[in-house]
Short mmCIF file of C-alpha atoms and ligand atoms in Angstrom, two decimals:
data_model
loop_
_atom_site.label_atom_id
_atom_site.label_comp_id
_atom_site.label_asym_id
_atom_site.label_seq_id
_atom_site.Cartn_x
_atom_site.Cartn_y
_atom_site.Cartn_z
CA UNK A 16 -49.71 52.99 166.89
CA UNK A 17 -51.69 55.37 169.14
CA UNK A 18 -50.80 58.94 168.21
CA UNK A 19 -53.36 60.58 170.55
CA UNK A 20 -51.69 63.37 172.60
CA UNK A 21 -53.10 63.17 176.02
CA UNK A 22 -52.30 65.27 179.11
CA UNK A 23 -50.28 62.34 180.45
CA UNK A 24 -48.26 61.90 177.23
CA UNK A 25 -47.51 65.66 177.16
CA UNK A 26 -46.23 65.47 180.73
CA UNK A 27 -43.86 62.64 179.68
CA UNK A 28 -42.60 64.59 176.60
CA UNK A 29 -41.75 67.75 178.53
CA UNK A 30 -38.11 67.87 179.64
CA UNK A 31 -37.36 67.42 183.34
CA UNK A 32 -34.32 68.05 185.42
CA UNK A 33 -33.08 67.59 188.98
CA UNK A 34 -31.89 70.43 191.11
CA UNK A 35 -30.36 69.63 194.49
CA UNK A 36 -29.89 72.36 197.02
CA UNK A 37 -26.84 71.05 198.82
CA UNK A 38 -26.26 70.93 202.61
CA UNK A 39 -24.22 74.14 202.64
CA UNK A 40 -26.99 76.17 201.00
CA UNK A 41 -29.64 74.63 203.34
CA UNK A 42 -27.49 75.61 206.41
CA UNK A 43 -26.95 79.09 205.04
CA UNK A 44 -30.65 79.79 204.59
CA UNK A 45 -30.55 79.95 200.84
CA UNK A 46 -33.42 77.57 199.94
CA UNK A 47 -35.91 80.32 199.27
CA UNK A 48 -33.42 82.40 197.25
CA UNK A 49 -32.60 79.50 195.00
CA UNK A 50 -36.15 78.35 194.44
CA UNK A 51 -37.17 81.91 193.76
CA UNK A 52 -34.65 82.09 190.90
CA UNK A 53 -36.16 79.00 189.30
CA UNK A 54 -39.69 80.22 189.64
CA UNK A 55 -38.87 83.72 188.40
CA UNK A 56 -37.31 82.21 185.28
CA UNK A 57 -40.67 80.69 184.47
CA UNK A 58 -39.92 76.97 185.16
CA UNK A 59 -42.38 74.67 186.94
CA UNK A 60 -41.49 72.74 190.09
CA UNK A 61 -43.37 69.44 190.05
CA UNK A 62 -41.87 67.63 193.03
CA UNK A 63 -39.88 68.86 196.02
CA UNK A 64 -38.61 67.38 199.24
CA UNK A 65 -36.09 67.91 202.06
CA UNK A 66 -34.15 64.73 202.81
CA UNK A 67 -31.01 63.33 204.40
CA UNK A 68 -29.52 60.84 201.94
CA UNK A 69 -28.14 57.46 202.86
CA UNK A 70 -24.68 56.37 201.72
CA UNK A 71 -26.35 54.17 199.12
CA UNK A 72 -28.37 57.13 197.78
CA UNK A 73 -25.20 59.23 197.41
CA UNK A 74 -23.39 56.39 195.59
CA UNK A 75 -26.32 56.05 193.20
CA UNK A 76 -26.76 59.79 192.64
CA UNK A 77 -23.05 60.28 191.97
CA UNK A 78 -22.34 56.86 190.38
CA UNK A 79 -20.22 58.44 187.63
CA UNK A 80 -17.91 59.96 190.26
CA UNK A 81 -17.48 57.09 192.75
CA UNK A 82 -14.06 56.11 191.45
CA UNK A 83 -12.74 59.67 191.42
CA UNK A 84 -10.19 61.03 193.90
CA UNK A 85 -12.56 63.77 195.04
CA UNK A 86 -15.47 61.38 195.77
CA UNK A 87 -14.82 60.74 199.50
CA UNK A 88 -14.89 64.49 200.18
CA UNK A 89 -17.98 64.99 198.04
CA UNK A 90 -19.74 62.06 199.71
CA UNK A 91 -19.05 63.16 203.27
CA UNK A 92 -20.20 66.70 202.43
CA UNK A 93 -23.47 65.43 200.85
CA UNK A 94 -24.05 63.23 203.92
CA UNK A 95 -23.32 66.13 206.33
CA UNK A 96 -26.88 67.48 206.51
CA UNK A 97 -30.30 67.68 204.88
CA UNK A 98 -30.62 68.74 201.27
CA UNK A 99 -33.56 69.82 199.15
CA UNK A 100 -34.31 67.81 195.99
CA UNK A 101 -36.45 69.51 193.34
CA UNK A 102 -37.90 68.18 190.11
CA UNK A 103 -38.17 70.90 187.52
CA UNK A 104 -40.21 70.55 184.33
CA UNK A 105 -40.27 72.74 181.25
CA UNK A 106 -38.92 73.39 177.80
CA UNK A 107 -35.07 73.32 177.75
CA UNK A 108 -35.01 73.13 181.56
CA UNK A 109 -31.78 71.04 181.71
CA UNK A 110 -29.77 73.75 179.93
CA UNK A 111 -31.58 76.62 181.61
CA UNK A 112 -31.01 75.30 185.18
CA UNK A 113 -27.35 74.62 184.42
CA UNK A 114 -27.01 78.22 183.25
CA UNK A 115 -28.73 79.52 186.34
CA UNK A 116 -26.39 77.41 188.52
CA UNK A 117 -23.20 78.63 186.91
CA UNK A 118 -19.86 76.94 186.55
CA UNK A 119 -19.29 73.89 188.81
CA UNK A 120 -16.24 75.48 190.40
CA UNK A 121 -17.71 78.39 192.38
CA UNK A 122 -14.74 80.75 192.03
CA UNK A 123 -15.11 80.44 188.24
CA UNK A 124 -18.91 80.96 188.21
CA UNK A 125 -20.16 84.30 186.84
CA UNK A 126 -21.74 86.82 189.18
CA UNK A 127 -25.50 86.62 188.64
CA UNK A 128 -25.48 82.80 188.69
CA UNK A 129 -26.38 80.86 191.88
CA UNK A 130 -22.82 79.62 192.45
CA UNK A 131 -21.29 82.92 191.30
CA UNK A 132 -23.39 84.81 193.91
CA UNK A 133 -23.19 82.39 196.82
CA UNK A 134 -20.38 79.91 196.41
CA UNK A 135 -16.63 80.05 197.09
CA UNK A 136 -15.67 76.38 196.83
CA UNK A 137 -15.75 73.43 194.38
CA UNK A 138 -17.16 70.81 196.70
CA UNK A 139 -19.44 73.10 198.70
CA UNK A 140 -20.89 74.58 195.54
CA UNK A 141 -24.44 75.31 196.65
CA UNK A 142 -26.34 73.25 194.06
CA UNK A 143 -26.21 70.24 191.77
CA UNK A 144 -28.18 70.03 188.54
CA UNK A 145 -28.34 67.25 185.92
CA UNK A 146 -26.23 67.79 182.83
CA UNK A 147 -28.35 65.95 180.25
CA UNK A 148 -32.06 64.98 179.87
CA UNK A 149 -31.26 61.24 180.05
CA UNK A 150 -29.10 61.80 183.11
CA UNK A 151 -31.87 63.90 184.71
CA UNK A 152 -34.32 60.97 184.40
CA UNK A 153 -31.77 58.67 186.06
CA UNK A 154 -31.03 61.10 188.92
CA UNK A 155 -34.71 61.92 189.52
CA UNK A 156 -35.29 58.13 189.72
CA UNK A 157 -32.71 57.91 192.55
CA UNK A 158 -34.42 60.59 194.72
CA UNK A 159 -38.07 60.49 193.82
CA UNK A 160 -40.91 57.94 193.62
CA UNK A 161 -43.64 58.25 191.03
CA UNK A 162 -46.13 59.31 193.74
CA UNK A 163 -43.96 62.31 194.67
CA UNK A 164 -44.88 64.06 191.39
CA UNK A 165 -47.78 66.47 191.06
CA UNK A 166 -49.30 66.97 187.61
CA UNK A 167 -50.67 70.48 187.11
CA UNK A 168 -50.61 73.44 184.69
CA UNK A 169 -49.16 76.79 185.74
CA UNK A 170 -51.70 79.56 184.93
CA UNK A 171 -48.89 81.58 183.31
CA UNK A 172 -47.83 78.72 181.08
CA UNK A 173 -48.73 80.47 177.78
CA UNK A 174 -46.52 83.45 178.75
CA UNK A 175 -43.29 81.54 179.35
CA UNK A 176 -43.18 79.18 176.37
P1 LIG B 123 -21.99 68.64 191.21
O1 LIG B 123 -22.69 69.45 190.20
O2 LIG B 123 -22.77 68.20 192.42
O3 LIG B 123 -21.43 67.30 190.52
C1 LIG B 123 -20.31 66.57 191.08
C2 LIG B 123 -19.68 67.36 192.21
O4 LIG B 123 -18.39 66.94 192.57
C3 LIG B 123 -19.49 68.76 191.76
O5 LIG B 123 -20.74 69.46 191.72
C4 LIG B 123 -18.55 69.25 192.81
O6 LIG B 123 -19.19 69.67 194.00
C5 LIG B 123 -17.74 68.00 193.22
N1 LIG B 123 -16.36 68.05 192.78
C6 LIG B 123 -15.29 68.03 193.64
N2 LIG B 123 -14.19 68.03 192.97
C7 LIG B 123 -14.48 68.04 191.66
C8 LIG B 123 -13.73 68.03 190.46
N3 LIG B 123 -12.37 68.05 190.48
N4 LIG B 123 -14.41 68.05 189.31
C9 LIG B 123 -15.76 68.05 189.29
N5 LIG B 123 -16.56 68.03 190.42
C10 LIG B 123 -15.89 68.05 191.58
#
């Protein structure tokens, strides 16, 4: 067994998550505000793109919800305009980004969270973020290709870990 720790194997070991800035937040000019909160927390963005999803993309991204009653509304909202997909990398990033996002239902989200500060609705709830590390890898795989990722070290890395 090869136990050598290379830069590449470290990259693979670090937790990753997906953050989607949904069409409502894009239209409301909140992209910079939301990205700023992730950066100020100390997390690293290692892939980012603005895209309009296809129906197939939405079905894959939300595969666990396709049978649910709210899915048609969610799907038409996600298809209604461009969104920004961001891959975030860093220790405990799945939990941290969920905390920064706040409760799924915006009216229940605490002030100070992204949804608590900007959302008023359950479907139009500003952002989506993966709820588990395994789920993050699946969802990132729906929206990103391997060549979309950039491998680099933040110069402040030692101050935020
Ligand atoms: P999101 O984090 O993107 O994950 C699934 C989305 O479905 C959720 O945010 C909400 O926008 C939307 N949604 C609509 N109705 C419900 C519901 N009853 N329960 C959970 N999510 C819902």
